């Protein structure tokens, strides 16, 4: 009988999930292994709902957005209870998963997911299921890998939006505020803000004050720039304040962030008298197909994941590190702690050096004269 592996996609979707599935199936087929894909993430393992994934059907998947397997960020596997906090997997769910895993004749699982889904993977691994992980999230906030797939595609979408907002902001002399995803990590906003030429970037890691934001707008007015682009992370907040929730908290679910763009807009308008407009990019950042970088990452991650199984490196996750584009680290070292932007991040220094404001500093009296 052929070796058989299972693959599943968990948590929020993002561009590139199908490209990883394709790479997993193609690599497994070369080893003469069979692959099944569980429907709806871990729930499919529990309900024994799966598809046989055939090599010949994989070609259209490289650039297709979403996931052909479906996914879920709620259900019977919920173990994450907050940032860096998790509870034990329900013992009945663990036992049933293990039973199904064996009954289906599986050699191992490939679990594609972010912090929440890989935390579940770690619990299943500790409960006796041999598996490997592939790091997915547009938020790029997983420890141990400099890049998660999906991030570059989300940044591309956000950058494109900022480009478009520039022309309309300039025509109307407005302040345009674009609210971007990322939860508690500002990676999407920092990268999209820098690549799109935002004038003010507000990140969860750098609490802002309105005086500083309005000073930057005023400074631009003085040099004849009557419009300003503000890129704000959904998790950004005022100094001494806290994140803005779009909906009340639900038990055992991640907080639903949203609304900071509107708050920032109202306050800028009140303090500066400038006309402001808000654009909340939302799930557009998660839709559509992957960029070239994400396609390469997904393909390499998918192939490496199967090779990790071949080599018996269970409990490991593929990782992008400066020395190894397709490295591998233990899943337990990646989950439970978010990778946030550190104050000494060189990108922050470069952005500040060219005059981008992070809303945390007031202008100094000795600013260069062309900015006064
Ligand atoms: O973690 C990915 C992410 O897109 C976050 O950036 C965002 O806060 C959240 O998921 C939105 O989740 P949902 O799809 O449940 O609204």
Coordinates of C-alpha atoms and ligand atoms in Angstrom, one line a residue:
X1 CA 0.0 0.0 0.0
X2 CA 1.2 3.5 -0.8
X3 CA 2.2 6.0 1.9
X4 CA -0.6 8.4 2.5
X5 CA -0.4 12.0 3.9
X6 CA -3.1 14.5 4.8
X7 CA -3.1 18.2 4.2
X8 CA -5.3 20.9 5.7
X9 CA -5.7 24.7 5.8
X10 CA -6.7 26.3 9.1
X11 CA -7.5 29.9 10.3
X12 CA -8.2 32.9 8.1
X13 CA -7.5 32.3 4.4
X14 CA -4.9 34.2 2.3
X15 CA -3.4 34.1 -1.1
X16 CA -1.1 31.1 -1.6
X17 CA -2.9 28.4 0.3
X18 CA -3.7 26.5 -2.9
X19 CA -0.2 27.0 -4.2
X20 CA 1.1 25.2 -1.0
X21 CA -1.5 22.4 -1.5
X22 CA -0.3 22.0 -5.1
X23 CA 3.4 21.8 -4.1
X24 CA 2.6 19.3 -1.3
X25 CA 0.7 17.0 -3.7
X26 CA 3.3 17.3 -6.5
X27 CA 6.2 16.5 -4.2
X28 CA 4.3 13.6 -2.5
X29 CA 3.4 12.2 -5.9
X30 CA 7.1 12.2 -6.9
X31 CA 7.7 10.1 -3.8
X32 CA 4.9 7.8 -4.9
X33 CA 2.8 8.9 -1.9
X34 CA -1.0 9.6 -2.0
X35 CA -2.4 12.9 -0.6
X36 CA -5.8 13.6 0.9
X37 CA -7.1 17.1 1.8
X38 CA -9.3 17.6 4.8
X39 CA -12.4 19.8 4.3
X40 CA -12.8 22.9 6.5
X41 CA -9.5 22.6 8.4
X42 CA -9.2 20.4 11.4
X43 CA -12.9 19.9 11.4
X44 CA -12.5 17.7 8.4
X45 CA -10.1 15.4 10.3
X46 CA -12.7 15.1 13.0
X47 CA -15.6 14.4 10.6
X48 CA -13.5 12.3 8.2
X49 CA -14.4 14.7 5.4
X50 CA -11.7 14.8 2.8
X51 CA -10.9 14.9 -0.9
X52 CA -8.4 12.7 -2.8
X53 CA -5.9 15.2 -4.3
X54 CA -4.7 14.2 -7.7
X55 CA -1.5 15.4 -9.3
X56 CA -3.2 16.1 -12.6
X57 CA -5.7 18.5 -11.0
X58 CA -3.0 20.6 -9.3
X59 CA -1.9 22.9 -12.2
X60 CA -4.6 25.6 -11.9
X61 CA -3.9 26.0 -8.2
X62 CA -0.7 28.0 -8.4
X63 CA -2.4 31.3 -8.8
X64 CA -5.8 30.6 -7.4
X65 CA -6.8 32.6 -4.3
X66 CA -8.6 31.2 -1.2
X67 CA -8.3 27.4 -0.5
X68 CA -10.0 24.6 -2.3
X69 CA -10.2 22.7 1.0
X70 CA -12.1 25.5 2.9
X71 CA -11.0 26.7 6.3
X72 CA -12.3 27.9 9.6
X73 CA -11.1 29.9 12.5
X74 CA -13.7 28.6 15.0
X75 CA -15.0 25.2 16.0
X76 CA -14.2 22.3 18.1
X77 CA -10.4 22.7 18.0
X78 CA -10.3 26.2 19.6
X79 CA -7.2 26.2 21.8
X80 CA -6.1 29.8 21.6
X81 CA -7.7 31.9 24.2
X82 CA -5.8 35.2 23.7
X83 CA -2.4 36.5 22.7
X84 CA 0.2 34.0 23.9
X85 CA -2.5 32.0 25.8
X86 CA -3.9 28.6 25.0
X87 CA -6.0 26.0 26.7
X88 CA -5.7 22.2 26.4
X89 CA -7.3 20.6 23.4
X90 CA -10.6 18.9 24.4
X91 CA -9.4 15.3 25.2
X92 CA -12.4 13.8 23.2
X93 CA -11.4 15.8 20.2
X94 CA -7.8 14.7 20.6
X95 CA -8.8 11.1 20.9
X96 CA -11.2 11.2 17.9
X97 CA -8.5 12.9 15.8
X98 CA -5.9 10.3 16.6
X99 CA -8.4 7.5 15.9
X100 CA -9.4 9.0 12.5
X101 CA -5.7 9.7 11.6
X102 CA -4.9 5.9 12.1
X103 CA -8.1 4.7 10.5
X104 CA -7.4 6.7 7.4
X105 CA -4.0 5.0 7.2
X106 CA -2.1 8.3 7.3
X107 CA 1.7 8.6 7.7
X108 CA 1.6 12.3 8.6
X109 CA -0.3 15.6 8.3
X110 CA 0.7 18.9 6.7
X111 CA -1.0 21.7 8.7
X112 CA -1.0 25.0 7.0
X113 CA -1.9 27.9 9.3
X114 CA -1.0 30.9 11.4
X115 CA -0.4 31.1 15.2
X116 CA -3.9 29.7 16.1
X117 CA -3.8 26.7 13.7
X118 CA -0.2 25.9 14.4
X119 CA -0.9 26.0 18.2
X120 CA -3.6 23.3 17.5
X121 CA -1.0 21.4 15.4
X122 CA 1.4 21.5 18.3
X123 CA -1.3 20.1 20.6
X124 CA -2.1 17.3 18.1
X125 CA 1.6 16.5 17.7
X126 CA 2.1 16.3 21.5
X127 CA -1.0 14.0 21.5
X128 CA 0.7 11.6 19.1
X129 CA -0.1 12.7 15.6
X130 CA 3.1 13.0 13.4
X131 CA 2.8 16.3 11.5
X132 CA 4.7 19.3 10.0
X133 CA 3.6 22.9 9.7
X134 CA 3.7 25.6 7.0
X135 CA 3.5 29.2 8.2
X136 CA 0.6 31.2 6.8
X137 CA -0.7 34.6 7.6
X138 CA -1.0 38.0 6.0
X139 CA -0.1 39.5 9.4
X140 CA 3.5 38.1 9.2
X141 CA 3.6 37.8 12.9
X142 CA 4.8 34.3 13.5
X143 CA 8.1 33.8 15.4
X144 CA 10.9 32.0 13.8
X145 CA 10.3 33.0 10.2
X146 CA 10.9 36.4 8.6
X147 CA 8.2 35.8 6.1
X148 CA 4.9 33.9 6.2
X149 CA 3.2 33.4 2.9
X150 CA 0.2 35.7 2.1
X151 CA 2.0 38.7 3.6
X152 CA 3.5 39.9 0.3
X153 CA 0.2 39.6 -1.5
X154 CA -1.6 41.6 1.2
X155 CA 1.1 44.3 1.1
X156 CA 0.8 44.5 -2.7
X157 CA -3.0 45.0 -2.4
X158 CA -2.5 47.7 0.3
X159 CA 0.2 49.4 -1.7
X160 CA -2.0 49.5 -4.7
X161 CA -4.8 51.1 -2.6
X162 CA -2.5 53.7 -1.3
X163 CA -1.3 54.6 -4.8
X164 CA -5.0 55.1 -5.8
X165 CA -5.7 57.1 -2.7
X166 CA -2.8 59.5 -3.5
X167 CA -4.4 60.8 -6.7
X168 CA -7.8 61.5 -5.2
X169 CA -6.3 63.0 -2.0
X170 CA -4.2 65.3 -4.1
X171 CA -7.1 66.4 -6.3
X172 CA -9.3 67.3 -3.3
X173 CA -6.6 68.5 -0.8
X174 CA -7.8 65.9 1.6
X175 CA -6.3 63.7 4.3
X176 CA -7.0 60.1 3.3
X177 CA -6.8 57.5 6.0
X178 CA -6.4 53.9 5.0
X179 CA -7.0 51.3 7.7
X180 CA -5.1 48.0 7.2
X181 CA -5.2 44.6 8.7
X182 CA -2.5 42.9 10.7
X183 CA -4.0 42.5 14.2
X184 CA -1.4 43.4 16.8
X185 CA 1.5 43.5 14.3
X186 CA 2.1 46.5 12.0
X187 CA 4.0 44.7 9.3
X188 CA 1.4 45.1 6.5
X189 CA 1.0 48.8 7.4
X190 CA 4.7 49.5 7.6
X191 CA 5.6 47.8 4.3
X192 CA 2.5 49.1 2.4
X193 CA 3.0 52.5 3.9
X194 CA 6.7 52.7 2.9
X195 CA 6.1 51.1 -0.6
X196 CA 3.0 53.3 -1.2
X197 CA 4.6 56.5 0.1
X198 CA 2.3 57.2 3.1
X199 CA 3.2 60.4 5.0
X200 CA 2.1 59.1 8.4
X201 CA 2.2 55.4 9.4
X202 CA 0.4 54.4 12.6
X203 CA 1.4 51.0 14.0
X204 CA 0.3 48.9 17.0
X205 CA 3.9 48.8 18.2
X206 CA 4.2 52.6 18.3
X207 CA 1.3 54.3 20.2
X208 CA 0.6 57.7 18.6
X209 CA -0.5 61.1 19.7
X210 CA -2.8 63.5 17.7
X211 CA -0.5 66.5 18.3
X212 CA 2.3 64.7 16.4
X213 CA 0.0 63.6 13.6
X214 CA -1.4 67.1 13.1
X215 CA 2.0 68.7 13.3
X216 CA 3.1 66.5 10.3
X217 CA 0.0 67.5 8.4
X218 CA 0.7 71.2 9.1
X219 CA 4.3 70.8 8.1
X220 CA 3.2 69.4 4.8
X221 CA 0.7 72.3 4.3
X222 CA 3.6 74.8 4.9
X223 CA 5.6 73.3 2.0
X224 CA 2.5 73.3 -0.3
X225 CA 1.5 69.7 0.1
X226 CA -2.2 70.1 0.9
X227 CA -3.0 66.4 1.1
X228 CA -1.7 63.7 3.4
X229 CA -1.9 59.9 3.3
X230 CA -2.2 58.2 6.7
X231 CA -1.8 54.4 6.8
X232 CA -3.2 53.1 10.1
X233 CA -3.0 49.5 11.4
X234 CA -6.3 48.1 12.7
X235 CA -4.4 47.4 16.0
X236 CA -2.9 50.9 16.3
X237 CA -3.9 53.0 19.3
X238 CA -3.3 56.3 21.0
X239 CA -0.6 56.7 23.7
X240 CA -2.2 55.5 27.0
X241 CA -5.2 54.1 25.1
X242 CA -6.1 50.7 23.9
X243 CA -7.1 48.9 20.6
X244 CA -10.5 49.7 18.9
X245 CA -12.8 46.7 18.7
X246 CA -15.2 46.3 15.8
X247 CA -17.4 43.8 17.8
X248 CA -17.7 42.6 21.4
X249 CA -15.2 39.8 22.4
X250 CA -16.4 36.3 22.0
X251 CA -15.2 33.4 24.2
X252 CA -12.2 31.5 22.8
X253 CA -12.0 33.7 19.7
X254 CA -9.6 36.4 18.6
X255 CA -10.6 40.0 19.1
X256 CA -12.3 41.5 16.1
X257 CA -10.3 44.7 15.6
X258 CA -11.6 47.7 13.5
X259 CA -12.7 51.3 13.6
X260 CA -9.4 53.1 14.4
X261 CA -9.4 54.7 10.9
X262 CA -12.7 56.5 11.6
X263 CA -11.5 57.6 15.1
X264 CA -8.3 59.0 13.6
X265 CA -10.2 60.7 10.8
X266 CA -12.6 62.5 13.2
X267 CA -9.9 63.7 15.5
X268 CA -7.7 65.0 12.7
X269 CA -10.6 66.8 11.2
X270 CA -11.6 68.3 14.6
X271 CA -8.1 69.4 15.4
X272 CA -6.8 70.5 12.0
X273 CA -10.0 71.5 10.2
X274 CA -8.8 69.4 7.2
X275 CA -11.4 67.4 5.3
X276 CA -10.7 63.7 5.9
X277 CA -11.9 60.5 4.3
X278 CA -11.5 56.9 5.5
X279 CA -10.9 53.7 3.4
X280 CA -11.1 50.4 5.3
X281 CA -9.4 47.9 3.0
X282 CA -10.6 44.9 5.0
X283 CA -10.7 41.4 3.4
X284 CA -9.6 42.7 0.0
X285 CA -6.1 42.2 1.5
X286 CA -6.9 38.5 1.9
X287 CA -8.5 38.0 -1.5
X288 CA -7.2 37.1 -5.0
X289 CA -4.1 35.2 -6.1
X290 CA -0.6 35.2 -4.7
X291 CA 2.2 37.5 -5.9
X292 CA 5.4 36.1 -7.4
X293 CA 7.2 36.1 -4.1
X294 CA 4.4 34.3 -2.4
X295 CA 4.1 31.7 -5.2
X296 CA 7.8 31.0 -4.8
X297 CA 7.5 30.8 -1.0
X298 CA 4.4 28.6 -1.1
X299 CA 6.0 26.2 -3.6
X300 CA 9.2 25.9 -1.6
X301 CA 7.4 25.6 1.7
X302 CA 5.1 22.9 0.3
X303 CA 7.9 20.9 -1.1
X304 CA 10.0 21.2 2.0
X305 CA 7.1 20.2 4.2
X306 CA 6.8 16.9 2.4
X307 CA 10.6 16.4 2.6
X308 CA 10.4 17.1 6.4
X309 CA 7.9 14.2 6.6
X310 CA 10.2 12.0 4.5
X311 CA 13.0 12.8 6.8
X312 CA 10.9 12.1 10.0
X313 CA 11.2 15.7 11.2
X314 CA 7.8 15.8 12.9
X315 CA 6.8 18.8 15.0
X316 CA 8.7 21.1 12.6
X317 CA 7.5 24.0 10.6
X318 CA 9.1 25.4 7.4
X319 CA 10.6 28.8 7.9
X320 CA 12.2 31.6 5.9
X321 CA 15.4 32.8 7.5
X322 CA 18.2 35.0 6.2
X323 CA 20.4 32.0 5.8
X324 CA 17.9 29.5 4.5
X325 CA 14.9 30.4 2.4
X326 CA 13.3 27.0 3.3
X327 CA 14.6 26.3 6.7
X328 CA 12.7 24.4 9.4
X329 CA 12.2 25.1 13.1
X330 CA 10.2 23.4 15.8
X331 CA 6.5 24.4 15.7
X332 CA 6.6 25.0 19.5
X333 CA 9.2 27.7 19.0
X334 CA 7.0 29.6 16.6
X335 CA 3.6 29.7 18.3
X336 CA 2.3 31.5 21.4
X337 CA 4.4 34.7 21.0
X338 CA 3.8 37.2 18.2
X339 CA 6.7 38.6 16.1
X340 CA 6.1 42.3 16.4
X341 CA 8.1 45.2 15.0
X342 CA 10.9 46.0 17.4
X343 CA 11.9 49.7 18.1
X344 CA 15.3 49.1 16.4
X345 CA 13.8 47.7 13.2
X346 CA 15.9 49.3 10.4
X347 CA 12.9 50.0 8.3
X348 CA 11.5 52.4 11.0
X349 CA 14.8 54.3 11.0
X350 CA 14.9 54.6 7.2
X351 CA 11.3 55.8 7.1
X352 CA 11.9 58.3 9.9
X353 CA 15.1 59.5 8.1
X354 CA 13.1 60.5 5.0
X355 CA 10.4 62.3 7.0
X356 CA 7.7 59.7 7.5
X357 CA 5.9 60.3 10.8
X358 CA 4.8 57.5 13.1
X359 CA 2.7 59.9 15.1
X360 CA 4.9 59.6 18.2
X361 CA 7.3 62.6 17.8
X362 CA 6.8 66.3 17.7
X363 CA 8.8 68.3 15.1
X364 CA 12.0 69.7 16.4
X365 CA 12.8 73.4 16.0
X366 CA 15.9 72.6 13.9
X367 CA 14.1 70.6 11.1
X368 CA 15.6 71.3 7.7
X369 CA 14.3 74.6 6.2
X370 CA 12.5 73.1 3.2
X371 CA 10.1 71.4 5.7
X372 CA 9.3 74.6 7.6
Ligands
LIG1 O1 -5.1 37.2 10.9 C1 -5.5 37.6 9.6 C2 -6.6 38.6 9.7 O2 -6.9 39.0 8.4 C3 -6.2 39.8 10.5 O3 -5.4 40.7 9.9 C4 -7.6 40.4 10.8 O4 -7.7 41.1 12.0 C5 -8.4 39.1 10.9 O5 -7.7 38.1 10.3 C6 -9.8 39.2 10.4 O6 -10.4 37.9 10.6 P1 -11.9 37.5 10.1 O7 -11.7 37.0 8.7 O8 -12.3 36.5 11.1 O9 -12.7 38.8 10.0

